Every structure is written in C-alpha cells, then in structure tokens.
PDB file of C-alpha atoms and ligand atoms in Angstrom:
ATOM      1  CA  MET A   1     -36.305  51.672 -44.328  1.00  0.00           C
ATOM      2  CA  GLU A   2     -33.017  50.027 -44.568  1.00  0.00           C
ATOM      3  CA  LYS A   3     -32.874  46.284 -45.551  1.00  0.00           C
ATOM      4  CA  ILE A   4     -33.184  44.046 -42.590  1.00  0.00           C
ATOM      5  CA  SER A   5     -30.430  41.368 -42.628  1.00  0.00           C
ATOM      6  CA  ILE A   6     -30.850  38.128 -40.627  1.00  0.00           C
ATOM      7  CA  PRO A   7     -27.519  36.581 -39.487  1.00  0.00           C
ATOM      8  CA  SER A   8     -26.956  33.111 -41.061  1.00  0.00           C
ATOM      9  CA  GLU A   9     -25.954  31.920 -37.556  1.00  0.00           C
ATOM     10  CA  LEU A  10     -29.586  32.680 -36.372  1.00  0.00           C
ATOM     11  CA  ILE A  11     -31.177  30.763 -39.295  1.00  0.00           C
ATOM     12  CA  ARG A  12     -28.878  27.819 -38.553  1.00  0.00           C
ATOM     13  CA  ILE A  13     -30.000  27.786 -34.838  1.00  0.00           C
ATOM     14  CA  LEU A  14     -33.650  28.082 -35.937  1.00  0.00           C
ATOM     15  CA  LYS A  15     -33.204  25.189 -38.367  1.00  0.00           C
ATOM     16  CA  SER A  16     -32.189  22.877 -35.642  1.00  0.00           C
ATOM     17  CA  ALA A  17     -34.614  24.194 -32.886  1.00  0.00           C
ATOM     18  CA  LYS A  18     -37.394  21.893 -31.767  1.00  0.00           C
ATOM     19  CA  ASN A  19     -38.973  23.912 -29.031  1.00  0.00           C
ATOM     20  CA  VAL A  20     -39.634  27.489 -29.871  1.00  0.00           C
ATOM     21  CA  VAL A  21     -41.467  30.117 -27.716  1.00  0.00           C
ATOM     22  CA  ALA A  22     -42.427  33.614 -28.532  1.00  0.00           C
ATOM     23  CA  LEU A  23     -43.439  35.930 -25.766  1.00  0.00           C
ATOM     24  CA  THR A  24     -45.380  38.953 -27.055  1.00  0.00           C
ATOM     25  CA  GLY A  25     -46.588  42.211 -25.782  1.00  0.00           C
ATOM     26  CA  ALA A  26     -48.492  45.249 -26.908  1.00  0.00           C
ATOM     27  CA  GLY A  27     -45.930  46.247 -29.495  1.00  0.00           C
ATOM     28  CA  VAL A  28     -46.884  43.329 -31.755  1.00  0.00           C
ATOM     29  CA  SER A  29     -50.372  44.879 -32.138  1.00  0.00           C
ATOM     30  CA  ALA A  30     -49.137  48.459 -32.538  1.00  0.00           C
ATOM     31  CA  GLU A  31     -49.018  48.078 -36.353  1.00  0.00           C
ATOM     32  CA  SER A  32     -52.702  46.977 -36.135  1.00  0.00           C
ATOM     33  CA  GLY A  33     -53.622  50.321 -34.632  1.00  0.00           C
ATOM     34  CA  ILE A  34     -53.929  49.186 -31.122  1.00  0.00           C
ATOM     35  CA  PRO A  35     -52.113  51.561 -28.687  1.00  0.00           C
ATOM     36  CA  THR A  36     -49.348  50.135 -26.372  1.00  0.00           C
ATOM     37  CA  PHE A  37     -49.286  50.963 -22.657  1.00  0.00           C
ATOM     38  CA  ARG A  38     -46.001  52.685 -21.822  1.00  0.00           C
ATOM     39  CA  ASP A  39     -44.928  54.330 -25.166  1.00  0.00           C
ATOM     40  CA  LYS A  40     -45.196  58.109 -25.774  1.00  0.00           C
ATOM     41  CA  ASP A  41     -48.883  57.749 -26.748  1.00  0.00           C
ATOM     42  CA  GLY A  42     -49.543  54.800 -24.592  1.00  0.00           C
ATOM     43  CA  LEU A  43     -52.606  54.120 -22.620  1.00  0.00           C
ATOM     44  CA  PHE A  44     -50.913  54.420 -19.248  1.00  0.00           C
ATOM     45  CA  THR A  45     -49.186  57.571 -20.370  1.00  0.00           C
ATOM     46  CA  LYS A  46     -52.663  59.149 -20.673  1.00  0.00           C
ATOM     47  CA  ASP A  47     -54.624  57.265 -17.957  1.00  0.00           C
ATOM     48  CA  ASN A  48     -53.670  56.347 -14.521  1.00  0.00           C
ATOM     49  CA  VAL A  49     -52.893  52.532 -14.096  1.00  0.00           C
ATOM     50  CA  GLU A  50     -54.410  52.641 -10.564  1.00  0.00           C
ATOM     51  CA  ASP A  51     -57.742  54.076 -11.917  1.00  0.00           C
ATOM     52  CA  VAL A  52     -58.367  51.744 -14.800  1.00  0.00           C
ATOM     53  CA  ALA A  53     -56.478  48.511 -14.256  1.00  0.00           C
ATOM     54  CA  THR A  54     -56.771  47.523 -10.580  1.00  0.00           C
ATOM     55  CA  PRO A  55     -59.568  46.015  -8.512  1.00  0.00           C
ATOM     56  CA  GLU A  56     -59.478  49.075  -6.313  1.00  0.00           C
ATOM     57  CA  GLY A  57     -59.994  51.409  -9.250  1.00  0.00           C
ATOM     58  CA  PHE A  58     -62.953  49.285 -10.312  1.00  0.00           C
ATOM     59  CA  LYS A  59     -64.531  49.476  -6.820  1.00  0.00           C
ATOM     60  CA  ARG A  60     -64.007  53.259  -6.870  1.00  0.00           C
ATOM     61  CA  ASN A  61     -65.432  53.902 -10.200  1.00  0.00           C
ATOM     62  CA  PRO A  62     -66.720  50.910 -12.026  1.00  0.00           C
ATOM     63  CA  LYS A  63     -68.505  53.074 -14.722  1.00  0.00           C
ATOM     64  CA  LEU A  64     -65.201  54.708 -15.647  1.00  0.00           C
ATOM     65  CA  VAL A  65     -63.301  51.346 -15.906  1.00  0.00           C
ATOM     66  CA  TRP A  66     -66.177  49.681 -17.878  1.00  0.00           C
ATOM     67  CA  GLU A  67     -66.156  52.605 -20.346  1.00  0.00           C
ATOM     68  CA  TRP A  68     -62.383  52.453 -20.660  1.00  0.00           C
ATOM     69  CA  TYR A  69     -62.419  48.856 -21.635  1.00  0.00           C
ATOM     70  CA  SER A  70     -65.465  49.476 -23.937  1.00  0.00           C
ATOM     71  CA  MET A  71     -63.382  52.040 -25.821  1.00  0.00           C
ATOM     72  CA  ARG A  72     -60.471  49.499 -26.045  1.00  0.00           C
ATOM     73  CA  ARG A  73     -62.905  46.746 -27.166  1.00  0.00           C
ATOM     74  CA  GLU A  74     -64.237  48.938 -30.010  1.00  0.00           C
ATOM     75  CA  LYS A  75     -60.525  49.334 -31.251  1.00  0.00           C
ATOM     76  CA  VAL A  76     -59.935  45.668 -30.992  1.00  0.00           C
ATOM     77  CA  LYS A  77     -63.147  44.830 -32.948  1.00  0.00           C
ATOM     78  CA  GLN A  78     -61.906  47.001 -35.792  1.00  0.00           C
ATOM     79  CA  ALA A  79     -58.357  45.765 -35.806  1.00  0.00           C
ATOM     80  CA  HIS A  80     -56.807  43.226 -38.227  1.00  0.00           C
ATOM     81  CA  PRO A  81     -53.728  41.027 -37.671  1.00  0.00           C
ATOM     82  CA  ASN A  82     -50.651  42.647 -39.153  1.00  0.00           C
ATOM     83  CA  PRO A  83     -47.772  40.837 -40.954  1.00  0.00           C
ATOM     84  CA  GLY A  84     -46.010  40.175 -37.527  1.00  0.00           C
ATOM     85  CA  HIS A  85     -49.098  38.207 -36.218  1.00  0.00           C
ATOM     86  CA  ILE A  86     -49.275  36.336 -39.576  1.00  0.00           C
ATOM     87  CA  ALA A  87     -45.614  35.398 -39.543  1.00  0.00           C
ATOM     88  CA  LEU A  88     -46.053  34.133 -35.966  1.00  0.00           C
ATOM     89  CA  ALA A  89     -48.998  32.056 -36.972  1.00  0.00           C
ATOM     90  CA  LYS A  90     -46.757  30.443 -39.729  1.00  0.00           C
ATOM     91  CA  PHE A  91     -44.095  29.704 -37.002  1.00  0.00           C
ATOM     92  CA  GLU A  92     -46.506  27.056 -35.767  1.00  0.00           C
ATOM     93  CA  GLU A  93     -46.219  25.157 -39.066  1.00  0.00           C
ATOM     94  CA  ILE A  94     -42.423  25.382 -39.427  1.00  0.00           C
ATOM     95  CA  PHE A  95     -41.261  24.470 -35.830  1.00  0.00           C
ATOM     96  CA  PRO A  96     -41.946  20.999 -34.503  1.00  0.00           C
ATOM     97  CA  ASN A  97     -43.216  22.558 -31.148  1.00  0.00           C
ATOM     98  CA  PHE A  98     -44.021  26.280 -31.157  1.00  0.00           C
ATOM     99  CA  THR A  99     -45.780  28.013 -28.220  1.00  0.00           C
ATOM    100  CA  LEU A 100     -46.962  31.587 -28.328  1.00  0.00           C
ATOM    101  CA  ILE A 101     -47.224  33.198 -24.898  1.00  0.00           C
ATOM    102  CA  THR A 102     -48.979  36.540 -25.067  1.00  0.00           C
ATOM    103  CA  GLN A 103     -49.601  39.338 -22.664  1.00  0.00           C
ATOM    104  CA  ASN A 104     -52.003  40.805 -25.136  1.00  0.00           C
ATOM    105  CA  VAL A 105     -55.844  40.584 -24.487  1.00  0.00           C
ATOM    106  CA  ASP A 106     -56.788  41.489 -28.073  1.00  0.00           C
ATOM    107  CA  GLY A 107     -57.005  37.971 -29.638  1.00  0.00           C
ATOM    108  CA  LEU A 108     -55.188  39.032 -32.756  1.00  0.00           C
ATOM    109  CA  HIS A 109     -52.859  36.085 -32.692  1.00  0.00           C
ATOM    110  CA  GLN A 110     -55.770  33.785 -32.923  1.00  0.00           C
ATOM    111  CA  LYS A 111     -57.330  35.843 -35.558  1.00  0.00           C
ATOM    112  CA  ALA A 112     -54.074  35.502 -37.558  1.00  0.00           C
ATOM    113  CA  GLY A 113     -54.347  31.669 -37.255  1.00  0.00           C
ATOM    114  CA  SER A 114     -52.277  30.844 -34.207  1.00  0.00           C
ATOM    115  CA  ARG A 115     -53.768  27.972 -32.234  1.00  0.00           C
ATOM    116  CA  ASN A 116     -51.134  27.204 -29.515  1.00  0.00           C
ATOM    117  CA  VAL A 117     -51.619  30.483 -27.650  1.00  0.00           C
ATOM    118  CA  ILE A 118     -51.219  31.054 -23.894  1.00  0.00           C
ATOM    119  CA  GLU A 119     -53.097  34.138 -22.937  1.00  0.00           C
ATOM    120  CA  LEU A 120     -51.330  35.362 -19.740  1.00  0.00           C
ATOM    121  CA  HIS A 121     -53.518  38.321 -19.080  1.00  0.00           C
ATOM    122  CA  GLY A 122     -56.970  37.179 -20.267  1.00  0.00           C
ATOM    123  CA  ASN A 123     -59.022  38.252 -23.169  1.00  0.00           C
ATOM    124  CA  ILE A 124     -60.848  41.750 -23.437  1.00  0.00           C
ATOM    125  CA  MET A 125     -63.785  40.214 -25.352  1.00  0.00           C
ATOM    126  CA  ARG A 126     -64.696  38.026 -22.374  1.00  0.00           C
ATOM    127  CA  ASN A 127     -66.358  39.208 -19.183  1.00  0.00           C
ATOM    128  CA  LYS A 128     -66.900  37.744 -15.673  1.00  0.00           C
ATOM    129  CA  CYS A 129     -68.461  39.076 -12.517  1.00  0.00           C
ATOM    130  CA  PHE A 130     -66.354  41.022 -10.008  1.00  0.00           C
ATOM    131  CA  ALA A 131     -67.483  39.061  -6.874  1.00  0.00           C
ATOM    132  CA  ASN A 132     -67.431  35.371  -8.053  1.00  0.00           C
ATOM    133  CA  SER A 133     -65.876  35.374 -11.588  1.00  0.00           C
ATOM    134  CA  HIS A 134     -69.024  33.805 -13.019  1.00  0.00           C
ATOM    135  CA  PRO A 135     -68.458  34.059 -16.960  1.00  0.00           C
ATOM    136  CA  VAL A 136     -70.960  36.591 -18.372  1.00  0.00           C
ATOM    137  CA  ASP A 137     -72.027  36.978 -22.005  1.00  0.00           C
ATOM    138  CA  VAL A 138     -73.071  40.589 -22.010  1.00  0.00           C
ATOM    139  CA  GLU A 139     -74.638  40.328 -25.531  1.00  0.00           C
ATOM    140  CA  LYS A 140     -77.188  37.917 -23.956  1.00  0.00           C
ATOM    141  CA  LEU A 141     -78.194  40.196 -21.017  1.00  0.00           C
ATOM    142  CA  PRO A 142     -81.648  41.762 -21.084  1.00  0.00           C
ATOM    143  CA  PRO A 143     -81.386  45.499 -21.964  1.00  0.00           C
ATOM    144  CA  SER A 144     -80.595  47.643 -18.957  1.00  0.00           C
ATOM    145  CA  SER A 145     -79.324  51.188 -18.576  1.00  0.00           C
ATOM    146  CA  GLU A 146     -76.940  50.166 -15.717  1.00  0.00           C
ATOM    147  CA  ILE A 147     -73.178  50.586 -16.535  1.00  0.00           C
ATOM    148  CA  PRO A 148     -71.534  48.155 -15.943  1.00  0.00           C
ATOM    149  CA  PRO A 149     -74.235  45.491 -16.201  1.00  0.00           C
ATOM    150  CA  ARG A 150     -74.841  42.908 -13.485  1.00  0.00           C
ATOM    151  CA  CYS A 151     -74.088  39.237 -13.268  1.00  0.00           C
ATOM    152  CA  PRO A 152     -77.370  37.297 -14.009  1.00  0.00           C
ATOM    153  CA  VAL A 153     -76.355  34.587 -11.376  1.00  0.00           C
ATOM    154  CA  CYS A 154     -75.350  36.673  -8.327  1.00  0.00           C
ATOM    155  CA  GLY A 155     -76.024  40.271  -9.126  1.00  0.00           C
ATOM    156  CA  SER A 156     -72.464  41.453  -8.854  1.00  0.00           C
ATOM    157  CA  LEU A 157     -71.051  43.982 -11.311  1.00  0.00           C
ATOM    158  CA  VAL A 158     -69.578  42.691 -14.494  1.00  0.00           C
ATOM    159  CA  ARG A 159     -65.852  43.383 -15.429  1.00  0.00           C
ATOM    160  CA  PRO A 160     -63.518  42.361 -18.269  1.00  0.00           C
ATOM    161  CA  ASP A 161     -61.894  38.922 -17.977  1.00  0.00           C
ATOM    162  CA  VAL A 162     -58.360  40.372 -17.811  1.00  0.00           C
ATOM    163  CA  VAL A 163     -55.752  40.356 -15.204  1.00  0.00           C
ATOM    164  CA  TRP A 164     -55.359  43.599 -13.250  1.00  0.00           C
ATOM    165  CA  PHE A 165     -52.426  44.855 -11.229  1.00  0.00           C
ATOM    166  CA  GLY A 166     -52.564  43.265  -7.767  1.00  0.00           C
ATOM    167  CA  GLU A 167     -54.353  40.173  -9.202  1.00  0.00           C
ATOM    168  CA  PHE A 168     -52.786  36.612  -9.620  1.00  0.00           C
ATOM    169  CA  LEU A 169     -52.481  35.000 -12.923  1.00  0.00           C
ATOM    170  CA  ASP A 170     -54.401  31.695 -13.464  1.00  0.00           C
ATOM    171  CA  PRO A 171     -52.007  29.061 -11.936  1.00  0.00           C
ATOM    172  CA  GLU A 172     -52.542  26.625 -14.773  1.00  0.00           C
ATOM    173  CA  ILE A 173     -51.841  29.135 -17.470  1.00  0.00           C
ATOM    174  CA  LEU A 174     -48.815  30.388 -15.552  1.00  0.00           C
ATOM    175  CA  SER A 175     -47.446  26.853 -15.160  1.00  0.00           C
ATOM    176  CA  ALA A 176     -47.956  26.022 -18.832  1.00  0.00           C
ATOM    177  CA  ALA A 177     -46.086  29.153 -19.879  1.00  0.00           C
ATOM    178  CA  GLU A 178     -43.250  28.269 -17.386  1.00  0.00           C
ATOM    179  CA  VAL A 179     -42.968  24.681 -18.714  1.00  0.00           C
ATOM    180  CA  ALA A 180     -42.740  25.878 -22.409  1.00  0.00           C
ATOM    181  CA  THR A 181     -40.181  28.490 -21.451  1.00  0.00           C
ATOM    182  CA  ARG A 182     -38.003  25.984 -19.551  1.00  0.00           C
ATOM    183  CA  ASN A 183     -37.998  23.675 -22.507  1.00  0.00           C
ATOM    184  CA  ALA A 184     -37.344  26.392 -25.178  1.00  0.00           C
ATOM    185  CA  ASP A 185     -34.321  25.994 -27.428  1.00  0.00           C
ATOM    186  CA  VAL A 186     -35.123  29.417 -28.863  1.00  0.00           C
ATOM    187  CA  PHE A 187     -37.103  32.184 -27.073  1.00  0.00           C
ATOM    188  CA  PHE A 188     -38.375  35.234 -28.932  1.00  0.00           C
ATOM    189  CA  THR A 189     -39.355  38.300 -26.928  1.00  0.00           C
ATOM    190  CA  ILE A 190     -41.342  40.698 -29.090  1.00  0.00           C
ATOM    191  CA  GLY A 191     -42.864  44.049 -28.512  1.00  0.00           C
ATOM    192  CA  THR A 192     -42.757  44.035 -24.708  1.00  0.00           C
ATOM    193  CA  SER A 193     -41.239  46.596 -22.491  1.00  0.00           C
ATOM    194  CA  SER A 194     -40.399  43.749 -20.121  1.00  0.00           C
ATOM    195  CA  GLU A 195     -41.469  45.725 -17.129  1.00  0.00           C
ATOM    196  CA  VAL A 196     -44.411  43.505 -15.987  1.00  0.00           C
ATOM    197  CA  TYR A 197     -43.991  40.372 -14.053  1.00  0.00           C
ATOM    198  CA  PRO A 198     -44.327  37.306 -14.123  1.00  0.00           C
ATOM    199  CA  ALA A 199     -44.159  37.687 -17.976  1.00  0.00           C
ATOM    200  CA  ALA A 200     -40.797  39.540 -17.847  1.00  0.00           C
ATOM    201  CA  GLY A 201     -39.407  36.864 -15.698  1.00  0.00           C
ATOM    202  CA  PHE A 202     -39.804  34.367 -18.580  1.00  0.00           C
ATOM    203  CA  ILE A 203     -37.050  36.027 -20.539  1.00  0.00           C
ATOM    204  CA  SER A 204     -34.595  35.408 -17.653  1.00  0.00           C
ATOM    205  CA  LEU A 205     -35.950  31.826 -17.198  1.00  0.00           C
ATOM    206  CA  ALA A 206     -35.390  31.118 -20.842  1.00  0.00           C
ATOM    207  CA  LYS A 207     -31.842  32.429 -20.832  1.00  0.00           C
ATOM    208  CA  GLU A 208     -31.031  30.518 -17.616  1.00  0.00           C
ATOM    209  CA  SER A 209     -32.551  27.279 -19.171  1.00  0.00           C
ATOM    210  CA  GLY A 210     -30.144  27.637 -22.051  1.00  0.00           C
ATOM    211  CA  ALA A 211     -32.393  29.090 -24.778  1.00  0.00           C
ATOM    212  CA  THR A 212     -31.026  31.384 -27.559  1.00  0.00           C
ATOM    213  CA  VAL A 213     -32.899  34.674 -26.754  1.00  0.00           C
ATOM    214  CA  ILE A 214     -33.982  36.995 -29.661  1.00  0.00           C
ATOM    215  CA  GLU A 215     -35.392  40.444 -28.931  1.00  0.00           C
ATOM    216  CA  ILE A 216     -37.577  42.256 -31.494  1.00  0.00           C
ATOM    217  CA  ASN A 217     -38.309  45.812 -30.380  1.00  0.00           C
ATOM    218  CA  PRO A 218     -37.536  49.204 -31.825  1.00  0.00           C
ATOM    219  CA  ASN A 219     -36.539  50.321 -28.408  1.00  0.00           C
ATOM    220  CA  GLU A 220     -34.156  49.045 -25.699  1.00  0.00           C
ATOM    221  CA  THR A 221     -35.886  47.168 -22.844  1.00  0.00           C
ATOM    222  CA  LEU A 222     -34.935  46.091 -19.349  1.00  0.00           C
ATOM    223  CA  LYS A 223     -34.223  42.597 -20.627  1.00  0.00           C
ATOM    224  CA  SER A 224     -32.221  43.642 -23.751  1.00  0.00           C
ATOM    225  CA  TYR A 225     -28.974  42.637 -22.091  1.00  0.00           C
ATOM    226  CA  LEU A 226     -30.128  38.947 -22.171  1.00  0.00           C
ATOM    227  CA  ALA A 227     -30.622  38.803 -25.933  1.00  0.00           C
ATOM    228  CA  ASP A 228     -28.284  36.854 -28.129  1.00  0.00           C
ATOM    229  CA  PHE A 229     -29.803  38.498 -31.256  1.00  0.00           C
ATOM    230  CA  THR A 230     -31.454  41.808 -31.305  1.00  0.00           C
ATOM    231  CA  PHE A 231     -33.608  43.488 -34.017  1.00  0.00           C
ATOM    232  CA  ARG A 232     -34.459  47.088 -33.484  1.00  0.00           C
ATOM    233  CA  TYR A 233     -37.355  47.289 -35.915  1.00  0.00           C
ATOM    234  CA  PRO A 234     -41.130  46.932 -35.760  1.00  0.00           C
ATOM    235  CA  SER A 235     -42.173  43.317 -35.488  1.00  0.00           C
ATOM    236  CA  GLY A 236     -44.364  43.460 -38.438  1.00  0.00           C
ATOM    237  CA  LYS A 237     -41.272  44.293 -40.525  1.00  0.00           C
ATOM    238  CA  VAL A 238     -38.843  41.863 -39.041  1.00  0.00           C
ATOM    239  CA  LEU A 239     -40.873  38.630 -38.561  1.00  0.00           C
ATOM    240  CA  PRO A 240     -41.832  38.209 -42.221  1.00  0.00           C
ATOM    241  CA  VAL A 241     -38.101  38.575 -43.098  1.00  0.00           C
ATOM    242  CA  ILE A 242     -36.984  35.951 -40.593  1.00  0.00           C
ATOM    243  CA  LEU A 243     -39.774  33.662 -42.002  1.00  0.00           C
ATOM    244  CA  ASP A 244     -38.675  34.310 -45.553  1.00  0.00           C
ATOM    245  CA  GLU A 245     -35.040  33.625 -44.813  1.00  0.00           C
ATOM    246  CA  PHE A 246     -35.963  30.430 -42.937  1.00  0.00           C
ATOM    247  CA  THR A 247     -37.995  29.050 -45.808  1.00  0.00           C
ATOM    248  CA  ARG A 248     -35.575  30.286 -48.502  1.00  0.00           C
ATOM    249  CA  GLN A 249     -32.620  28.465 -46.954  1.00  0.00           C
ATOM    250  CA  LYS A 250     -33.235  24.835 -47.743  1.00  0.00           C
ATOM    251  CA  ASP A 251     -31.904  22.304 -45.159  1.00  0.00           C
TER     252      ASP A 251
HETATM  253  P1  OAD B 301     -45.704  48.242 -23.081  1.00  0.00           P
HETATM  254  O1  OAD B 301     -46.546  49.367 -23.513  1.00  0.00           O
HETATM  255  O2  OAD B 301     -45.137  48.292 -21.737  1.00  0.00           O
HETATM  256  O3  OAD B 301     -44.574  48.035 -24.081  1.00  0.00           O
HETATM  257  C1  OAD B 301     -44.747  47.961 -25.490  1.00  0.00           C
HETATM  258  C2  OAD B 301     -43.355  47.719 -26.127  1.00  0.00           C
HETATM  259  O4  OAD B 301     -43.528  47.573 -27.448  1.00  0.00           O
HETATM  260  C3  OAD B 301     -42.334  48.789 -25.957  1.00  0.00           C
HETATM  261  O5  OAD B 301     -41.078  48.235 -25.501  1.00  0.00           O
HETATM  262  C4  OAD B 301     -42.231  49.406 -27.312  1.00  0.00           C
HETATM  263  O6  OAD B 301     -40.860  49.820 -27.593  1.00  0.00           O
HETATM  264  C5  OAD B 301     -42.558  48.238 -28.205  1.00  0.00           C
HETATM  265  N1  OAD B 301     -43.066  48.481 -29.558  1.00  0.00           N
HETATM  266  C6  OAD B 301     -43.734  49.583 -29.947  1.00  0.00           C
HETATM  267  N2  OAD B 301     -44.069  49.451 -31.217  1.00  0.00           N
HETATM  268  C7  OAD B 301     -43.616  48.308 -31.707  1.00  0.00           C
HETATM  269  C8  OAD B 301     -43.619  47.585 -32.898  1.00  0.00           C
HETATM  270  N3  OAD B 301     -44.176  48.050 -33.959  1.00  0.00           N
HETATM  271  N4  OAD B 301     -42.960  46.347 -32.913  1.00  0.00           N
HETATM  272  C9  OAD B 301     -42.396  45.837 -31.849  1.00  0.00           C
HETATM  273  N5  OAD B 301     -42.329  46.399 -30.738  1.00  0.00           N
HETATM  274  C10 OAD B 301     -42.879  47.639 -30.561  1.00  0.00           C
HETATM  275  O7  OAD B 301     -46.577  46.868 -23.296  1.00  0.00           O
HETATM  276  P2  OAD B 301     -46.370  45.396 -22.691  1.00  0.00           P
HETATM  277  O8  OAD B 301     -44.989  45.074 -22.456  1.00  0.00           O
HETATM  278  O9  OAD B 301     -47.188  44.450 -23.430  1.00  0.00           O
HETATM  279  O10 OAD B 301     -51.120  44.108 -18.697  1.00  0.00           O
HETATM  280  O11 OAD B 301     -47.095  45.703 -21.263  1.00  0.00           O
HETATM  281  C11 OAD B 301     -47.165  44.525 -20.481  1.00  0.00           C
HETATM  282  C12 OAD B 301     -48.522  44.615 -19.659  1.00  0.00           C
HETATM  283  O12 OAD B 301     -48.688  45.846 -19.117  1.00  0.00           O
HETATM  284  C13 OAD B 301     -49.718  44.459 -20.583  1.00  0.00           C
HETATM  285  O13 OAD B 301     -50.090  43.083 -20.892  1.00  0.00           O
HETATM  286  C14 OAD B 301     -50.798  45.124 -19.689  1.00  0.00           C
HETATM  287  C15 OAD B 301     -50.055  46.173 -19.072  1.00  0.00           C
HETATM  288  O14 OAD B 301     -50.444  46.332 -17.765  1.00  0.00           O
HETATM  289  C16 OAD B 301     -52.340  43.973 -18.304  1.00  0.00           C
HETATM  290  O15 OAD B 301     -53.319  44.574 -18.812  1.00  0.00           O
HETATM  291  C17 OAD B 301     -52.529  43.034 -17.231  1.00  0.00           C
END
C-alpha cells in the first residue's frame, strides 16, 4: 500500500482542538473480521433487513432473528480490536475532551480501552425482553430448549438489546451525542456509509456547528461532500498514522 501522508494543516488543527468527536460505523470493525452491513459481502446484502432487524421481523419469526444474532455474537466474541480501535482509544489520552459515538454494537472500542463511548445502537452482548425491556442475563437462565428464551420476570420473549429499524434511540444517549457533536472542534466520521439516521445527521450537524470534518473510508459516502479532509483507506491503516504524526510533531 502507498504511504499515507497526513497534511500538516490537519495536524495543526488537531493540535489546537479541545473537543474532538469520532463517529464510527461497521467499517471500523471490518479489519477485526466483523462483517459490515451494506458492502459487497455485507449482512444486509445477504439477509433482508426487514426479516432480521425490525420488531415486525422478530414477531414473525423470533427464532430466525435470535439465531441471526447468536451467529453475530459468536463472531464478536472471537474478535479482537484492530489498530484503528486502538488508535481511537489513545485519542482519549491526547485530546482534552474526546467522545466516541459509535453505531457499532460489538463493544470493540471498549475492549481496546476507550471509556467515553456513546453506543447509539445498543450492544449485542446484552439482552432484554420484547414486551417490557426488562434486562435479561441469558447465561443465568435455567436450561430450556425454547429459542429465544423467555424473560424470568414477565415471560415475554428475549431479544438483543440493540436498536432495530422503526425503533427510537434512547433519548438520553441521543442527546449526549448531539451535545458532543455541537461542541466539536473536530469531527471524524469513520467507517460508516452515512445512510442511517439519526447517526448520519451528526455529520451535517458537526459541519453546521463549525467543526472540521474528517472522513476515513475506502469508499465515497453520502456525506463525503461535507469533509474538509478525506482519507480513502481502511481505518486500521490511517488512524495509527494520524496518531504517530500527531505525537511526532512536538508543540
Ligand atoms: P455500513 O455497512 O452501512 O457501512 C460500512 C462502511 O464502512 C462503508 O461505507 C464501507 O465503505 C466502510 N468500510 C469498509 N471497510 C472499511 C475499513 N476497513 N475501514 C473504514 N471503512 C470501511 O455500516 P454502518 O454505516 O455502520 O444499525 O451502518 C449503520 C447502521 O446500519 C448499523 O449501525 C446498523 C445498520 O442497520 C443497527 O443495527 C441499528
């Protein structure tokens, strides 16, 4: 791969930045072996979104949905953070106020050491019941052959604690992400197709609020036109180079 060069203007901007936000999507975890949704081999290229990622799909065929998420959970359990996740965890140490807003449900940012993480779409390792959102620890349920298992409190079916199409995001989480975005001096958008809202709207909000927008994605996206700096490389390759340049150039 050709050498990635980081414009000195970008390093200058990063050096004076106080509030830095990174919005991440499935592309950040691609180099950890977790499939994205809309790429050529993406999950939604193979399976129908309506069947596996909506409340209606779950009502129609809960077993299919539960097994789809079990398959994804197994991949997540085996995955390790890649150099992109690790560089983002280090961003927390170098910027006075760094917020990571992720659409990912795989927990790899936290595994890499990030602490200030806003999980917009939930976490695949958590479960709740369909009817009342009671949190359910499936490891602690008595053995049963029923798939999916049932909530020990109300008997409703158990589902993953992720946000499906047609569902609202947690208002507190949404508001925290909005506040961080409005205050951002620098806003990275990394590994997301920018097709899903409200997440994609944060890129426009950051730009309107005066942030410098940096896109890292091997492919063009619907929000590429908003970027002040663009890196058409995998995030696991670019982010460590940005970090190196930043730490190499002394103030
Ligand atoms: P997508 O699958 O829509 O987009 C993945 C993006 O990652 C694409 O733009 C790719 O070009 C890019 N990409 C692929 N490999 C990459 C790499 N190594 N480095 C950087 N970028 C790379 O995934 P999202 O935008 O995350 O929601 O999808 C948004 C939401 O749609 C997901 O959170 C999920 C889904 O429905 C829920 O589950 C609620």
